[in-house]
Amino acid sequence: MNFAVEVNGEANPLSIETLYHTLAAASSSDSQQIKSGTQQLQNWEKQPGYYGSLQSILVDVSLPVEVRYLCIIQLKNGIDKYWRKTATNAIRKGERDLIRSRSVEIGTNEPDHRLALQNALMIAKIVRHEPDAVSSIVSNLRQVSHSDGSPLRLMRALLILLEVVKELSTARIQRTRTSLQAAALEVLQVLGKIYADRVRTWMIFFHQGGTDEGGAIDSIEQSLLALRVLRRLLVAGWDFPNRSTEVREFWELLSNHFRDMLSMTAEASSPLHENIRRLVERHLRQIAKLHVNLAKAHPSGFALLPSSIQLVLAYWNLVDQFGETYGSQSSTALDVGNVHSGDDDGQSIPITEYLSLKGLLLLRACVKMVFNPAQILRYQQAEDKEEKAHSRQVIKENILTEGFAKVAMQTLVTRFFVFTQRDLRDLEEQPEEWERREEGEDDVWEFSIRPCAEKLFFELMLNYKEQLVQPLLSVFGTVANLQNTDVLQKDAVYGAIGLAASVLEDKIDFDSFLRNTLAQEVQIVQPGCGILRRRIAIVLGQWLPIKDGLHRPLVYQIFQHLLAKDTPSNDLVVRITAGRQLKNVIIPFEFKFEEFEPYAATVLHYLVALIEEVELSETKLALLNTLLVLIQSVEEKISPFADQIISVLSPLWEHAGTEFLLNQSILGILSSLISAIKDESRKYHSLLLPLINSSVDINSETRVYMLEDALDLWVNTLQQIPSSAVPNVVPLVPHLFPMLEVGSDTLRKALEIAETYVYLAPAQMLASTGMILAPLTSLLKDCKREVTGLVLSIVELLMRSALELGGTAALMTFTSRLLEVNFLAIIVSGLHGAHEAHQTTGPHRAKTWLDVLVETDYFSILARLALADPKLLIDAVKAARPNEPFETTISWLLPEWFRHLDNISHPEKKKLSCLAVTALLQTGQPWIMEHLQDLMAGWTELVVELYDNEEKKDDCLVYEDVDAIKSPRETAEEEGQRKLMLADPVHRLDLKSFIREHVQHAVSTSGGNEAFQAQWVVNVDKDVLQEFSKLGIF
């Protein structure tokens, strides 16, 4: 039968029949029908009645499962999007009521588990929006549990409750969590009875026998599902579970069941079938999860629940017993032929190992509870504080005693730090993967015995220093000698010494241990010596960052030896570990290249070869990180090895493919390398520039991953480039402009690059003003102070470059461009806003968005125009304020400028503004002559500041010895900066001479000295005039 449908937008009417045919088409195997059916379903999403119709089709169990499955998926997704009343095209109330009323009944009668699960997830989403609906679900569960219906209905009801509790327990909204807590007691009463009854049923059957085996199997499955719900409920349903009588009773019941189930699975001659044993073990796993989760979420409550102390001690007994068979107890296990290759593939954790792991996690929770309790943000009543203090005391006095800490430390080190047979087999079969896993890059300590034991050991050492240091040193003393050939034992104890380095720093003569023991052991050749060599590299990496006074050349010699591939005992794991740990050896502050230099070439050669040899991307990244640290530590002394480093990075980039983390790491290394070798980087431009180009190109698919690191490399390349190589980097300039239009994290870096290019290639940047000024203008309006400062700095540099390259005519052209994009209009308008704000006083005074630093930069732009030609400034201001007479504009602009002159703290910028307002005297206009007093006050203050040395009569900002400011190895950027600085009037013009010249011009245009005195000087305050006269300028 063909269910193809024609899609005519929303014109296709919605009915049960058409909806069924559309669902059939969308769930078929024909791509065209899937496409058309899916489109039609999307068109109906917003129509009233659509989701109710979906549920009507779902309820018909005679329809194909594929259609019904698509039906529930559509319904679940729709509830996610449209159930909220405030949602656009929200499902109407009547339809919501219909869906809600039928959903639980449909779920409890659904024969297909997949559909039942999706229906339960849908109900959970409804309850998340309507938490009060939990009570109706609990009522349904009570009704189903009391009925004589099939076990399937109870399983489906439990499944619904499981998903609902999951959803509510993970909610962050307080209303949702409160609703769960309000219903928690009722759920516990109903579900606890179901669980207890079912456990009693199947336990009696398996202990005493009977005829209803099917009923027993149903009961064990039902109790397991109920336990999964209860595990989450007890953690999320109460803030203080120890205060609830019902919780305390159920907790004791679980403790008894835990003991009984453990004995059932531990019996060697247990009559349980394998499938039944697994179900019982799953009960144990759920109970163990509850113990750990409750101890983490409610530490005080856990400690004060009945039998909790006995429970933790019972767990420790399990841990202790499991430890007897955990590690490889003999060095004969190191013989590859003795490493068994049994059926255990490591994918499933045996129940004893799983419970031991949970026991270690539970002990860690107890240690944290006592020594590092979590901070509680909510208000604590006196009872809460008392319970917290009492729980810590109970744990410390009954579990974490000094005697227990000593026993636990010794057990962890001697049993759980030792490699297992499985570890040794994996080491032999998958060395690189094994090494990566052992380094803990996946943060697996919560899921693996040894990493968890290491965490617990360190916390015990940290909190029981005085009690545990001596016992650990005693074990260490018996093991750390050349006569002891038990490699596994040494590895375990050395591992403990490395982990506790911060505690044992002043308790061990590590330098003597290094010289007399480690340096000798690293040369021993015997079965398993690779394991010991790996551990020595790790221990050195743990001790060197914290221990001063060690014989570091010996350490470097050891690492050179461990990295050597031609040494047979240095297997891949040893060399990778040494490559990783080398980073920790060379990163300390005490690192001196002179000590490392004899080994540098060989170590670097081995490291680069190792990077090429390894296959896992994670391992390559770790070794590349070591290479990066090495470059940053050695700095410019890395130059002789640059060719060698580049030789491995280039092919690595080519083969990285979509491993973008590798590409990012390579870019970071290149960036540091270029910064270290400085102008020698020119010979690598053929490699660097294409990488930058492909990484920053707006059309590149990799741009989103590589942009930030590529910009760092771009910056460093520009900063170190010599003048002769500048043409090589100019073609990259067009990639800058799109970045200036995006308010991203890379914007500041892009602006810094643009600023550098103004120094390197000013002519090319001025030729691109059409593309750069518009985005800069947008940034000037919308960005913060840091970005605004860079924008204004770039524009000011462009103005100075235009003046330097083409004179006033070029600056006039550039000014026209600034006016076209309203850049100057924004500046003048901002200054006007600042002036208006400064006219108000008192508590209700107006505020300006222009801070002091930005206003200084604004006036610097205007100052550049005035210094080049006062007429240029006048014309620019007129064009920027076309609707305001110039006389009006200048009447507020100059007072604001003089007012702000006192607030400029930067000497160069202050002199720039002072020169600019002085230059306006060339106009001879009354609007500047009226401010003669302001001019004299500003001149006096700045002259005193710049000529403060009585022996030096010159302006301190004017450079006398031009050659003295030239760097011996001047880069192109430094050359550009130097040239602009020497051409800058701030550093070229003597302030006193400049003032004298313009005052004389003002006197001349006023008709002589007498006229000047009578017309303008007469208005100057006597004190101001007297102070200015002392300068001897005029």
Tab-separated table of C-alpha atoms in Angstrom, residues 206-368:
chain	number	residue	atom	x	y	z
A	206	PHE	CA	15.908	-18.498	45.904
A	207	HIS	CA	16.615	-19.533	49.484
A	208	GLN	CA	13.766	-21.976	50.064
A	209	GLY	CA	12.676	-22.864	46.559
A	210	GLY	CA	9.163	-22.973	45.101
A	211	THR	CA	7.175	-23.477	41.934
A	212	ASP	CA	6.637	-19.897	40.766
A	213	GLU	CA	10.021	-19.226	39.153
A	214	GLY	CA	8.491	-16.773	36.670
A	215	GLY	CA	6.972	-14.768	39.517
A	216	ALA	CA	10.337	-14.641	41.270
A	217	ILE	CA	12.051	-13.372	38.141
A	218	ASP	CA	9.339	-10.712	37.691
A	219	SER	CA	9.795	-9.703	41.328
A	220	ILE	CA	13.550	-9.290	41.039
A	221	GLU	CA	13.174	-7.120	37.938
A	222	GLN	CA	10.492	-5.026	39.635
A	223	SER	CA	12.547	-4.560	42.807
A	224	LEU	CA	15.543	-3.484	40.726
A	225	LEU	CA	13.520	-0.855	38.866
A	226	ALA	CA	11.987	0.367	42.134
A	227	LEU	CA	15.465	0.597	43.649
A	228	ARG	CA	16.666	2.727	40.729
A	229	VAL	CA	13.890	5.205	41.508
A	230	LEU	CA	14.497	5.136	45.245
A	231	ARG	CA	18.234	5.724	44.796
A	232	ARG	CA	17.554	9.084	43.183
A	233	LEU	CA	14.608	9.921	45.427
A	234	LEU	CA	16.525	9.559	48.688
A	235	VAL	CA	19.235	11.923	47.453
A	236	ALA	CA	17.013	14.614	45.902
A	237	GLY	CA	13.840	14.261	47.991
A	238	TRP	CA	15.175	15.452	51.366
A	239	ASP	CA	17.522	18.181	52.515
A	240	PHE	CA	18.022	16.364	55.806
A	241	PRO	CA	17.345	12.660	55.190
A	242	ASN	CA	18.523	11.701	58.673
A	243	ARG	CA	15.566	13.566	60.222
A	244	SER	CA	12.925	11.493	58.409
A	245	THR	CA	11.738	8.398	60.269
A	246	GLU	CA	10.678	6.731	57.023
A	247	VAL	CA	14.085	7.349	55.434
A	248	ARG	CA	15.880	5.982	58.474
A	249	GLU	CA	13.754	2.830	58.438
A	250	PHE	CA	14.255	2.278	54.736
A	251	TRP	CA	17.983	2.931	55.125
A	252	GLU	CA	18.220	0.142	57.689
A	253	LEU	CA	16.241	-2.144	55.414
A	254	LEU	CA	18.662	-1.435	52.571
A	255	SER	CA	21.640	-2.093	54.845
A	256	ASN	CA	20.222	-5.534	55.682
A	257	HIS	CA	19.477	-6.254	52.036
A	258	PHE	CA	22.983	-5.137	51.065
A	259	ARG	CA	24.472	-7.631	53.511
A	260	ASP	CA	22.177	-10.466	52.421
A	261	MET	CA	22.640	-9.870	48.682
A	262	LEU	CA	26.398	-9.621	49.098
A	263	SER	CA	26.483	-13.017	50.822
A	264	MET	CA	24.300	-14.491	48.056
A	265	THR	CA	26.707	-13.399	45.327
A	266	ALA	CA	29.855	-14.163	47.339
A	267	GLU	CA	29.051	-17.829	47.948
A	268	ALA	CA	31.316	-19.957	45.787
A	269	SER	CA	28.736	-22.729	45.553
A	270	SER	CA	25.789	-20.376	45.049
A	271	PRO	CA	22.895	-22.156	43.268
A	272	LEU	CA	21.910	-18.916	41.505
A	273	HIS	CA	21.761	-19.002	37.746
A	274	GLU	CA	24.179	-16.600	36.053
A	275	ASN	CA	21.365	-14.278	34.882
A	276	ILE	CA	19.869	-14.161	38.373
A	277	ARG	CA	23.284	-13.519	39.909
A	278	ARG	CA	23.727	-10.547	37.584
A	279	LEU	CA	20.348	-9.128	38.599
A	280	VAL	CA	21.282	-9.464	42.286
A	281	GLU	CA	24.621	-7.789	41.574
A	282	ARG	CA	22.778	-4.950	39.860
A	283	HIS	CA	20.859	-4.458	43.103
A	284	LEU	CA	24.175	-4.209	44.936
A	285	ARG	CA	25.487	-1.678	42.430
A	286	GLN	CA	22.399	0.490	42.861
A	287	ILE	CA	22.647	0.399	46.651
A	288	ALA	CA	26.367	1.218	46.492
A	289	LYS	CA	25.638	4.180	44.217
A	290	LEU	CA	23.077	5.376	46.746
A	291	HIS	CA	25.629	5.180	49.571
A	292	VAL	CA	28.208	7.244	47.684
A	293	ASN	CA	25.747	9.776	46.236
A	294	LEU	CA	24.089	10.380	49.600
A	295	ALA	CA	27.469	10.808	51.298
A	296	LYS	CA	28.417	13.438	48.710
A	297	ALA	CA	25.078	15.278	48.587
A	298	HIS	CA	24.216	15.110	52.326
A	299	PRO	CA	27.443	14.357	54.211
A	300	SER	CA	26.046	15.201	57.635
A	301	GLY	CA	22.827	13.325	56.952
A	302	PHE	CA	24.745	10.262	55.790
A	303	ALA	CA	26.931	10.201	58.894
A	304	LEU	CA	23.902	10.426	61.216
A	305	LEU	CA	21.784	7.769	59.502
A	306	PRO	CA	21.610	4.480	61.411
A	307	SER	CA	24.387	1.952	60.751
A	308	SER	CA	26.334	4.332	58.507
A	309	ILE	CA	29.527	3.924	60.532
A	310	GLN	CA	29.250	0.138	60.377
A	311	LEU	CA	28.503	0.455	56.671
A	312	VAL	CA	31.692	2.400	55.926
A	313	LEU	CA	33.770	-0.038	57.965
A	314	ALA	CA	32.143	-2.942	56.124
A	315	TYR	CA	33.112	-1.330	52.860
A	316	TRP	CA	36.685	-1.011	54.101
A	317	ASN	CA	36.713	-4.726	54.941
A	318	LEU	CA	35.630	-5.391	51.363
A	319	VAL	CA	38.411	-3.115	50.117
A	320	ASP	CA	40.949	-4.856	52.329
A	321	GLN	CA	39.891	-8.330	51.195
A	322	PHE	CA	39.837	-7.312	47.549
A	323	GLY	CA	43.315	-5.794	47.905
A	324	GLU	CA	44.751	-9.211	48.786
A	325	THR	CA	44.169	-10.372	45.216
A	326	TYR	CA	44.199	-7.064	43.342
A	327	GLY	CA	47.810	-6.398	42.336
A	328	SER	CA	50.473	-8.588	40.799
A	329	GLN	CA	52.261	-9.794	43.885
A	330	SER	CA	55.380	-11.136	42.233
A	331	SER	CA	57.889	-9.875	39.733
A	332	THR	CA	57.416	-13.105	37.806
A	333	ALA	CA	54.264	-11.467	36.476
A	334	LEU	CA	56.535	-9.196	34.486
A	335	ASP	CA	57.484	-12.069	32.233
A	336	VAL	CA	55.283	-11.512	29.189
A	337	GLY	CA	54.786	-15.215	28.827
A	338	ASN	CA	53.229	-15.327	32.284
A	339	VAL	CA	50.708	-12.570	31.602
A	340	HIS	CA	47.515	-14.514	31.052
A	341	SER	CA	45.250	-13.686	28.154
A	342	GLY	CA	42.022	-14.877	29.653
A	343	ASP	CA	38.493	-14.049	28.625
A	344	ASP	CA	38.319	-10.904	30.759
A	345	ASP	CA	38.485	-8.061	28.298
A	346	GLY	CA	38.286	-5.418	30.971
A	347	GLN	CA	34.941	-4.155	29.753
A	348	SER	CA	32.904	-5.368	32.734
A	349	ILE	CA	33.979	-4.702	36.319
A	350	PRO	CA	33.446	-7.655	38.699
A	351	ILE	CA	31.120	-6.904	41.586
A	352	THR	CA	33.882	-7.157	44.204
A	353	GLU	CA	35.997	-4.619	42.312
A	354	TYR	CA	32.998	-2.348	41.787
A	355	LEU	CA	32.058	-2.387	45.481
A	356	SER	CA	35.684	-1.846	46.489
A	357	LEU	CA	35.816	1.189	44.222
A	358	LYS	CA	32.635	2.534	45.831
A	359	GLY	CA	34.192	1.864	49.214
A	360	LEU	CA	37.191	4.019	48.318
A	361	LEU	CA	34.893	6.766	47.059
A	362	LEU	CA	32.903	6.550	50.285
A	363	LEU	CA	36.075	6.933	52.337
A	364	ARG	CA	37.065	9.954	50.232
A	365	ALA	CA	33.645	11.468	50.969
A	366	CYS	CA	34.250	10.911	54.688
A	367	VAL	CA	37.685	12.542	54.513
A	368	LYS	CA	36.199	15.531	52.715
